[in-house]
């Protein structure tokens, strides 16, 4: 079938429908129809992916943009997504691709080997599966990740974590790090604002922490008046500590008005700082703020002696002071994966910018 790749994680149901089991929507799809995410389609009694090998564009991003602050700081990762999405967030910050159709974007076809070659050519240390949710094009992400790992590159999955227990193990098998969006801490927000549910996301987070070695960080985009109350943030932090632990980095990032949420103000810096203060007071050791300039809220401190270890401004690293994974002052370990060797005050890791690349 032209432009389509056989999909996985589905079964036939009844005489004329297929059930997709990749994400908790479990779409029941009739002949000639698409699932909610658009790129998984039923033709001739089978489920197909229209997203396989069809990136909507590439960029070489600093890994801090994912955001990942405790995983190879300062490297660039070749970042790409496709079109479509399995969530329906009214505030989507990437809606031009998540809501697009492939015929609208005129997508070129690429192989996993071509993606990996492009990453190497542009000096990237790895590949990030991102922008729209890579869960819906898991078949391609897995195939690229396999080739990338064999070539010595790392793999980073940026996701909302809305994936079934059935598909999780294979999706994450070749991933080295992930950032999971925890969009709020109420089912009401998930249901009304993202058209999905909270529980499966929490299950994915717990599973990642308990069952895998994938380095995990979590991001919550704070939207004024919707998910930025002290009580909700406090409950999220309590759950976080109990189920993920104090060493998993948590990012609070600023919303800007977009897509169907143009009537709300941009998140004030004071809101992000308040959320960070709540998280730190509860015991979360590495809490960051994003999408604003805030050196204090973007810097990594030694959890033992408080020394400045990685000083950042937005995505740029200003100072890097680690001996492998250890504090240069007291020798305490810092959770995550850092560059080998001793670095003290160098400005070696300072990409801080992104650039678009093409094949
Ligand atoms: S991946 Fe797409 S088709 Fe499959 S259940 Fe989720 S939204 Fe539906």
Tab-separated table of C-alpha atoms and ligand atoms in Angstrom:
chain	number	residue	atom	x	y	z
A	1	UNK	CA	0.000	0.000	0.000
A	2	UNK	CA	1.699	3.247	-1.123
A	3	UNK	CA	3.104	5.341	1.720
A	4	UNK	CA	1.811	2.935	4.354
A	5	UNK	CA	3.747	0.557	6.578
A	6	UNK	CA	2.249	-2.444	8.396
A	7	UNK	CA	1.303	-1.393	11.919
A	8	UNK	CA	1.760	-3.484	15.040
A	9	UNK	CA	-0.305	-3.710	18.222
A	10	UNK	CA	-3.762	-4.389	16.815
A	11	UNK	CA	-6.247	-7.203	16.279
A	12	UNK	CA	-9.329	-7.783	14.180
A	13	UNK	CA	-12.646	-7.313	15.936
A	14	UNK	CA	-15.894	-8.522	14.435
A	15	UNK	CA	-16.187	-8.914	10.688
A	16	UNK	CA	-15.067	-5.493	9.556
A	17	UNK	CA	-13.148	-3.602	12.232
A	18	UNK	CA	-9.701	-3.549	13.821
A	19	UNK	CA	-8.800	-2.551	17.378
A	20	UNK	CA	-5.547	-0.607	17.847
A	21	UNK	CA	-3.902	-1.516	21.171
A	22	UNK	CA	-0.930	0.861	21.025
A	23	UNK	CA	-2.377	3.579	23.240
A	24	UNK	CA	-5.110	3.598	25.897
A	25	UNK	CA	-7.660	4.982	23.441
A	26	UNK	CA	-7.976	1.474	21.993
A	27	UNK	CA	-9.566	2.890	18.840
A	28	UNK	CA	-12.006	0.618	17.037
A	29	UNK	CA	-11.431	1.482	13.393
A	30	UNK	CA	-13.668	0.719	10.432
A	31	UNK	CA	-12.453	-0.037	6.902
A	32	UNK	CA	-10.993	3.083	5.259
A	33	UNK	CA	-10.991	4.984	8.572
A	34	UNK	CA	-8.217	6.380	10.788
A	35	UNK	CA	-7.797	6.207	14.546
A	36	UNK	CA	-7.928	9.333	16.707
A	37	UNK	CA	-4.236	10.022	15.975
A	38	UNK	CA	-4.950	10.044	12.230
A	39	UNK	CA	-1.755	8.238	11.172
A	40	UNK	CA	-2.948	4.714	12.007
A	41	UNK	CA	-5.363	3.576	9.333
A	42	UNK	CA	-7.474	0.532	8.506
A	43	UNK	CA	-7.284	-0.720	4.926
A	44	UNK	CA	-8.127	-4.181	3.580
A	45	UNK	CA	-8.685	-5.694	7.008
A	46	UNK	CA	-5.303	-4.599	8.395
A	47	UNK	CA	-3.925	-1.688	10.416
A	48	UNK	CA	-1.288	0.475	8.745
A	49	UNK	CA	0.953	3.332	9.824
A	50	UNK	CA	1.059	6.428	7.636
A	51	UNK	CA	3.783	7.820	9.895
A	52	UNK	CA	6.501	5.291	9.179
A	53	UNK	CA	9.525	7.049	7.651
A	54	UNK	CA	7.609	10.315	7.169
A	55	UNK	CA	9.226	12.976	9.401
A	56	UNK	CA	7.707	16.445	9.361
A	57	UNK	CA	11.172	18.020	9.606
A	58	UNK	CA	14.491	17.749	11.437
A	59	UNK	CA	16.330	20.020	13.857
A	60	UNK	CA	19.570	19.657	15.791
A	61	UNK	CA	18.465	20.643	19.296
A	62	UNK	CA	20.411	21.008	22.518
A	63	UNK	CA	19.363	18.124	24.743
A	64	UNK	CA	18.320	20.709	27.356
A	65	UNK	CA	15.426	21.604	25.036
A	66	UNK	CA	13.770	18.172	25.485
A	67	UNK	CA	14.163	19.025	28.437
A	68	UNK	CA	16.817	16.697	29.880
A	69	UNK	CA	19.208	18.234	32.395
A	70	UNK	CA	20.830	15.075	33.787
A	71	UNK	CA	21.633	13.243	30.585
A	72	UNK	CA	24.797	14.113	28.628
A	73	UNK	CA	24.433	17.875	29.214
A	74	UNK	CA	25.276	20.099	26.286
A	75	UNK	CA	25.096	17.543	23.479
A	76	UNK	CA	22.904	18.021	20.449
A	77	UNK	CA	20.279	15.504	19.431
A	78	UNK	CA	18.726	15.184	15.989
A	79	UNK	CA	15.064	15.809	16.713
A	80	UNK	CA	12.082	14.898	14.608
A	81	UNK	CA	8.400	14.038	14.720
A	82	UNK	CA	5.725	13.157	12.200
A	83	UNK	CA	2.145	14.442	12.031
A	84	UNK	CA	-0.901	13.562	14.147
A	85	UNK	CA	-1.199	12.892	17.881
A	86	UNK	CA	-3.041	10.570	20.252
A	87	UNK	CA	-3.904	13.387	22.656
A	88	UNK	CA	-6.143	16.345	21.944
A	89	UNK	CA	-4.540	19.066	24.073
A	90	UNK	CA	-6.308	22.387	23.625
A	91	UNK	CA	-3.074	24.186	24.488
A	92	UNK	CA	-0.874	22.150	22.112
A	93	UNK	CA	2.440	23.983	21.665
A	94	UNK	CA	3.250	21.980	18.488
A	95	UNK	CA	-0.191	22.039	16.906
A	96	UNK	CA	1.090	22.851	13.403
A	97	UNK	CA	2.403	19.280	13.186
A	98	UNK	CA	0.251	17.415	15.711
A	99	UNK	CA	-2.921	18.515	13.930
A	100	UNK	CA	-1.509	18.324	10.405
A	101	UNK	CA	-2.178	15.665	7.804
A	102	UNK	CA	0.716	14.220	5.802
A	103	UNK	CA	-0.713	15.379	2.482
A	104	UNK	CA	-0.702	18.938	3.865
A	105	UNK	CA	2.981	18.798	4.753
A	106	UNK	CA	4.208	16.994	1.613
A	107	UNK	CA	6.406	14.689	3.674
A	108	UNK	CA	9.425	12.988	2.122
A	109	UNK	CA	10.132	9.340	2.846
A	110	UNK	CA	13.285	8.362	4.790
A	111	UNK	CA	14.820	5.141	6.065
A	112	UNK	CA	16.212	4.544	9.568
A	113	UNK	CA	19.704	4.436	8.087
A	114	UNK	CA	19.232	7.870	6.483
A	115	UNK	CA	18.082	9.368	9.785
A	116	UNK	CA	21.122	7.968	11.587
A	117	UNK	CA	23.469	9.169	8.827
A	118	UNK	CA	21.958	12.669	9.137
A	119	UNK	CA	22.521	12.640	12.912
A	120	UNK	CA	26.170	11.746	12.441
A	121	UNK	CA	26.672	14.302	9.675
A	122	UNK	CA	25.295	17.091	11.873
A	123	UNK	CA	27.455	16.194	14.862
A	124	UNK	CA	24.575	14.942	17.009
A	125	UNK	CA	25.277	12.522	19.846
A	126	UNK	CA	21.856	11.000	19.558
A	127	UNK	CA	18.330	11.108	18.229
A	128	UNK	CA	15.223	12.531	19.890
A	129	UNK	CA	11.791	11.196	18.960
A	130	UNK	CA	9.660	14.208	19.749
A	131	UNK	CA	7.392	17.127	18.679
A	132	UNK	CA	4.167	15.163	18.157
A	133	UNK	CA	3.891	12.065	20.323
A	134	UNK	CA	6.265	9.334	19.081
A	135	UNK	CA	4.019	6.682	20.651
A	136	UNK	CA	1.800	6.815	17.549
A	137	UNK	CA	4.734	6.115	15.211
A	138	UNK	CA	6.378	3.613	17.537
A	139	UNK	CA	7.245	1.209	14.691
A	140	UNK	CA	9.525	3.802	13.052
A	141	UNK	CA	10.976	5.073	16.345
A	142	UNK	CA	11.948	1.508	17.281
A	143	UNK	CA	13.573	0.801	13.914
A	144	UNK	CA	15.557	4.077	13.930
A	145	UNK	CA	16.570	3.575	17.571
A	146	UNK	CA	17.911	0.106	16.831
A	147	UNK	CA	20.137	1.404	14.011
A	148	UNK	CA	21.173	4.446	16.068
A	149	UNK	CA	22.234	2.371	19.043
A	150	UNK	CA	24.294	0.072	16.809
A	151	UNK	CA	26.016	3.215	15.473
A	152	UNK	CA	26.891	4.371	18.998
A	153	UNK	CA	24.226	7.090	19.249
A	154	UNK	CA	21.857	7.545	22.179
A	155	UNK	CA	18.060	7.591	21.882
A	156	UNK	CA	15.720	9.982	23.656
A	157	UNK	CA	11.923	9.683	23.702
A	158	UNK	CA	9.856	12.788	24.482
A	159	UNK	CA	6.329	11.658	25.175
A	160	UNK	CA	3.107	12.159	27.077
A	161	UNK	CA	3.447	8.568	28.260
A	162	UNK	CA	0.029	7.642	26.889
A	163	UNK	CA	0.910	4.111	25.827
A	164	UNK	CA	-0.411	0.673	26.790
A	165	UNK	CA	1.406	-1.867	28.944
A	166	UNK	CA	1.392	-4.094	25.874
A	167	UNK	CA	3.473	-1.699	23.748
A	168	UNK	CA	5.680	-0.057	26.411
A	169	UNK	CA	8.468	-2.657	26.652
A	170	UNK	CA	9.344	-2.619	22.968
A	171	UNK	CA	8.983	1.135	22.616
A	172	UNK	CA	11.417	1.798	25.442
A	173	UNK	CA	13.768	-1.132	24.856
A	174	UNK	CA	16.198	0.885	22.731
A	175	UNK	CA	15.720	4.196	24.537
A	176	UNK	CA	18.412	5.605	26.813
A	177	UNK	CA	16.478	8.542	28.232
A	178	UNK	CA	12.989	9.946	28.225
A	179	UNK	CA	11.129	13.042	29.237
A	180	UNK	CA	7.498	12.367	30.083
A	181	UNK	CA	4.933	15.165	30.101
A	182	UNK	CA	2.778	14.964	33.183
A	183	UNK	CA	0.270	17.522	32.011
A	184	UNK	CA	-1.522	18.082	35.301
A	185	UNK	CA	-2.479	16.126	38.372
A	186	UNK	CA	-6.247	15.910	38.019
A	187	UNK	CA	-8.338	13.566	35.929
A	188	UNK	CA	-10.619	16.529	35.211
A	189	UNK	CA	-7.803	18.405	33.437
A	190	UNK	CA	-6.740	15.336	31.473
A	191	UNK	CA	-10.303	14.574	30.430
A	192	UNK	CA	-11.429	18.100	29.575
A	193	UNK	CA	-8.241	19.736	28.293
A	194	UNK	CA	-6.259	16.846	26.743
A	195	UNK	CA	-9.086	14.411	25.848
A	196	UNK	CA	-7.213	11.618	27.586
A	197	UNK	CA	-6.795	10.176	31.099
A	198	UNK	CA	-4.304	10.623	33.926
A	199	UNK	CA	-4.021	7.052	35.238
A	200	UNK	CA	-2.219	5.482	32.218
A	201	UNK	CA	0.413	8.259	32.325
A	202	UNK	CA	1.107	7.590	36.006
A	203	UNK	CA	1.336	3.871	35.221
A	204	UNK	CA	3.929	4.556	32.519
A	205	UNK	CA	5.997	6.669	34.911
A	206	UNK	CA	5.957	4.044	37.654
A	207	UNK	CA	6.794	1.327	35.133
A	208	UNK	CA	9.726	3.319	33.744
A	209	UNK	CA	11.147	3.815	37.211
A	210	UNK	CA	10.591	0.303	38.513
A	211	UNK	CA	11.065	-1.869	35.461
A	212	UNK	CA	13.595	-0.120	33.239
A	213	UNK	CA	16.995	1.567	33.275
A	214	UNK	CA	15.776	4.382	31.003
A	215	UNK	CA	16.873	7.723	32.479
A	216	UNK	CA	13.626	9.569	33.202
A	217	UNK	CA	12.777	13.225	33.733
A	218	UNK	CA	9.288	14.697	33.996
A	219	UNK	CA	7.827	17.971	32.730
A	220	UNK	CA	4.677	19.824	33.709
A	221	UNK	CA	3.623	22.808	31.617
A	222	UNK	CA	1.892	25.165	34.042
A	223	UNK	CA	-1.139	26.959	32.605
A	224	UNK	CA	-2.517	29.906	34.591
A	225	UNK	CA	-5.737	29.006	36.349
A	226	UNK	CA	-5.841	25.401	35.097
A	227	UNK	CA	-3.107	23.354	36.780
A	228	UNK	CA	-0.993	25.854	38.704
A	229	UNK	CA	-2.656	25.819	42.148
A	230	UNK	CA	-0.531	25.156	45.246
A	231	UNK	CA	-2.698	22.271	46.387
A	232	UNK	CA	-2.502	20.426	43.047
A	233	UNK	CA	1.245	20.993	42.704
A	234	UNK	CA	1.722	19.781	46.278
A	235	UNK	CA	-0.259	16.595	45.601
A	236	UNK	CA	1.708	15.980	42.405
A	237	UNK	CA	4.989	16.367	44.298
A	238	UNK	CA	3.839	14.013	47.075
A	239	UNK	CA	2.914	11.355	44.499
A	240	UNK	CA	6.189	11.984	42.660
A	241	UNK	CA	8.274	11.433	45.799
A	242	UNK	CA	6.414	8.311	46.803
A	243	UNK	CA	6.424	6.630	43.393
A	244	UNK	CA	9.408	8.046	41.493
A	245	UNK	CA	11.717	9.213	44.273
A	246	UNK	CA	13.597	12.391	45.097
A	247	UNK	CA	16.271	11.955	42.408
A	248	UNK	CA	14.060	12.135	39.316
A	249	UNK	CA	14.312	15.671	37.890
A	250	UNK	CA	11.058	17.599	37.614
A	251	UNK	CA	10.646	20.541	35.223
A	252	UNK	CA	7.961	23.210	35.467
A	253	UNK	CA	7.726	25.069	32.172
A	254	UNK	CA	5.907	28.175	30.960
A	255	UNK	CA	2.876	27.980	28.691
A	256	UNK	CA	2.410	30.446	25.843
A	257	UNK	CA	-1.046	31.002	24.293
A	258	UNK	CA	-1.453	28.644	21.331
A	259	UNK	CA	-3.898	26.554	19.288
A	260	UNK	CA	-7.304	26.640	21.051
A	261	UNK	CA	-6.069	28.355	24.166
A	262	UNK	CA	-5.352	31.880	23.025
A	263	UNK	CA	-7.343	33.507	25.798
A	264	UNK	CA	-4.901	32.776	28.628
A	265	UNK	CA	-1.875	34.776	29.615
A	266	UNK	CA	1.616	33.366	29.362
A	267	UNK	CA	2.721	31.706	32.610
A	268	UNK	CA	4.402	34.300	34.841
A	269	UNK	CA	7.916	33.500	36.067
A	270	UNK	CA	6.654	33.874	39.632
A	271	UNK	CA	4.311	30.891	39.130
A	272	UNK	CA	7.185	28.664	38.003
A	273	UNK	CA	9.339	29.776	40.924
A	274	UNK	CA	6.485	29.126	43.358
A	275	UNK	CA	6.009	25.607	41.963
A	276	UNK	CA	9.748	24.936	42.216
A	277	UNK	CA	9.759	26.138	45.823
A	278	UNK	CA	6.880	23.764	46.652
A	279	UNK	CA	8.704	20.825	45.042
A	280	UNK	CA	11.954	21.570	46.840
A	281	UNK	CA	10.215	22.037	50.178
A	282	UNK	CA	8.556	18.636	49.695
A	283	UNK	CA	11.976	17.015	49.090
A	284	UNK	CA	12.374	16.812	45.290
A	285	UNK	CA	16.104	17.422	44.868
A	286	UNK	CA	16.310	18.513	41.247
A	287	UNK	CA	13.501	20.805	40.176
A	288	UNK	CA	13.911	23.181	37.235
A	289	UNK	CA	11.950	25.930	35.540
A	290	UNK	CA	11.797	26.267	31.756
A	291	UNK	CA	10.848	28.594	28.894
A	292	UNK	CA	12.065	31.596	30.897
A	293	UNK	CA	15.477	32.977	31.836
A	294	UNK	CA	16.243	31.937	35.412
A	295	UNK	CA	19.792	30.893	36.242
A	296	UNK	CA	18.940	29.802	39.767
A	297	UNK	CA	15.993	27.687	38.598
A	298	UNK	CA	17.930	26.166	35.716
A	299	UNK	CA	21.172	25.355	37.509
A	300	UNK	CA	22.046	21.932	38.897
A	301	UNK	CA	23.327	21.972	42.460
A	302	UNK	CA	25.074	19.218	44.380
A	303	UNK	CA	22.366	17.516	46.461
A	304	UNK	CA	24.892	16.978	49.263
A	305	UNK	CA	27.025	20.119	49.626
A	306	UNK	CA	24.994	22.567	47.519
A	307	UNK	CA	27.871	23.462	45.168
A	308	UNK	CA	26.997	24.749	41.706
A	309	UNK	CA	27.634	21.888	39.283
A	310	UNK	CA	25.983	22.870	35.997
A	311	UNK	CA	25.094	26.517	35.620
A	312	UNK	CA	22.544	27.148	32.883
A	313	UNK	CA	20.724	30.017	31.303
A	314	UNK	CA	17.726	28.733	29.317
A	315	UNK	CA	19.322	25.942	27.229
A	316	UNK	CA	22.901	27.208	27.375
A	317	UNK	CA	25.448	25.848	29.829
A	318	UNK	CA	27.633	28.567	31.376
A	319	UNK	CA	29.699	26.432	33.750
A	320	UNK	CA	30.195	22.686	33.989
A	321	UNK	CA	31.805	21.317	37.142
A	322	UNK	CA	31.625	17.548	37.425
A	323	UNK	CA	34.053	14.682	37.735
A	324	UNK	CA	32.137	12.074	35.790
A	325	UNK	CA	28.920	11.747	37.801
A	326	UNK	CA	30.424	13.322	40.934
A	327	UNK	CA	30.536	16.769	42.499
A	328	UNK	CA	33.989	18.344	42.080
A	329	UNK	CA	33.733	19.830	45.598
A	330	UNK	CA	32.591	16.954	47.831
A	331	UNK	CA	32.616	13.902	45.551
A	332	UNK	CA	28.926	13.070	46.080
A	333	UNK	CA	27.177	11.357	43.182
A	334	UNK	CA	24.719	13.188	40.951
A	335	UNK	CA	21.908	11.033	39.517
A	336	UNK	CA	21.884	10.795	35.734
A	337	UNK	CA	24.399	10.165	32.980
A	338	UNK	CA	27.232	12.658	32.610
A	339	UNK	CA	30.401	13.017	30.573
A	340	UNK	CA	33.389	10.992	31.744
A	341	UNK	CA	36.471	12.792	33.087
A	342	UNK	CA	36.905	15.814	35.283
A	343	UNK	CA	35.489	19.154	34.123
A	344	UNK	CA	35.765	22.184	36.346
A	345	UNK	CA	34.487	25.481	35.089
A	346	UNK	CA	34.996	24.781	31.402
A	347	UNK	CA	32.576	26.138	28.802
A	348	UNK	CA	32.913	23.080	26.655
A	349	UNK	CA	29.233	22.251	26.614
A	350	UNK	CA	27.583	25.372	25.298
A	351	UNK	CA	25.449	24.687	22.222
A	352	UNK	CA	22.356	26.508	23.493
A	353	UNK	CA	20.929	26.822	20.003
A	354	UNK	CA	19.012	24.730	17.516
A	355	UNK	CA	19.205	24.645	13.764
A	356	UNK	CA	17.045	23.064	11.115
A	357	UNK	CA	18.662	20.369	8.989
A	358	UNK	CA	17.553	18.453	5.936
A	359	UNK	CA	18.572	15.239	4.290
B	1	LIG	S1	-2.347	4.941	18.628
B	1	LIG	FE1	-3.850	6.101	17.413
B	1	LIG	S2	-5.182	4.565	16.484
B	1	LIG	FE2	-4.042	3.553	18.135
B	1	LIG	S3	-5.417	3.662	19.897
B	1	LIG	FE3	-4.045	5.450	20.017
B	1	LIG	S4	-5.116	7.116	18.959
B	1	LIG	FE4	-6.148	5.194	18.423
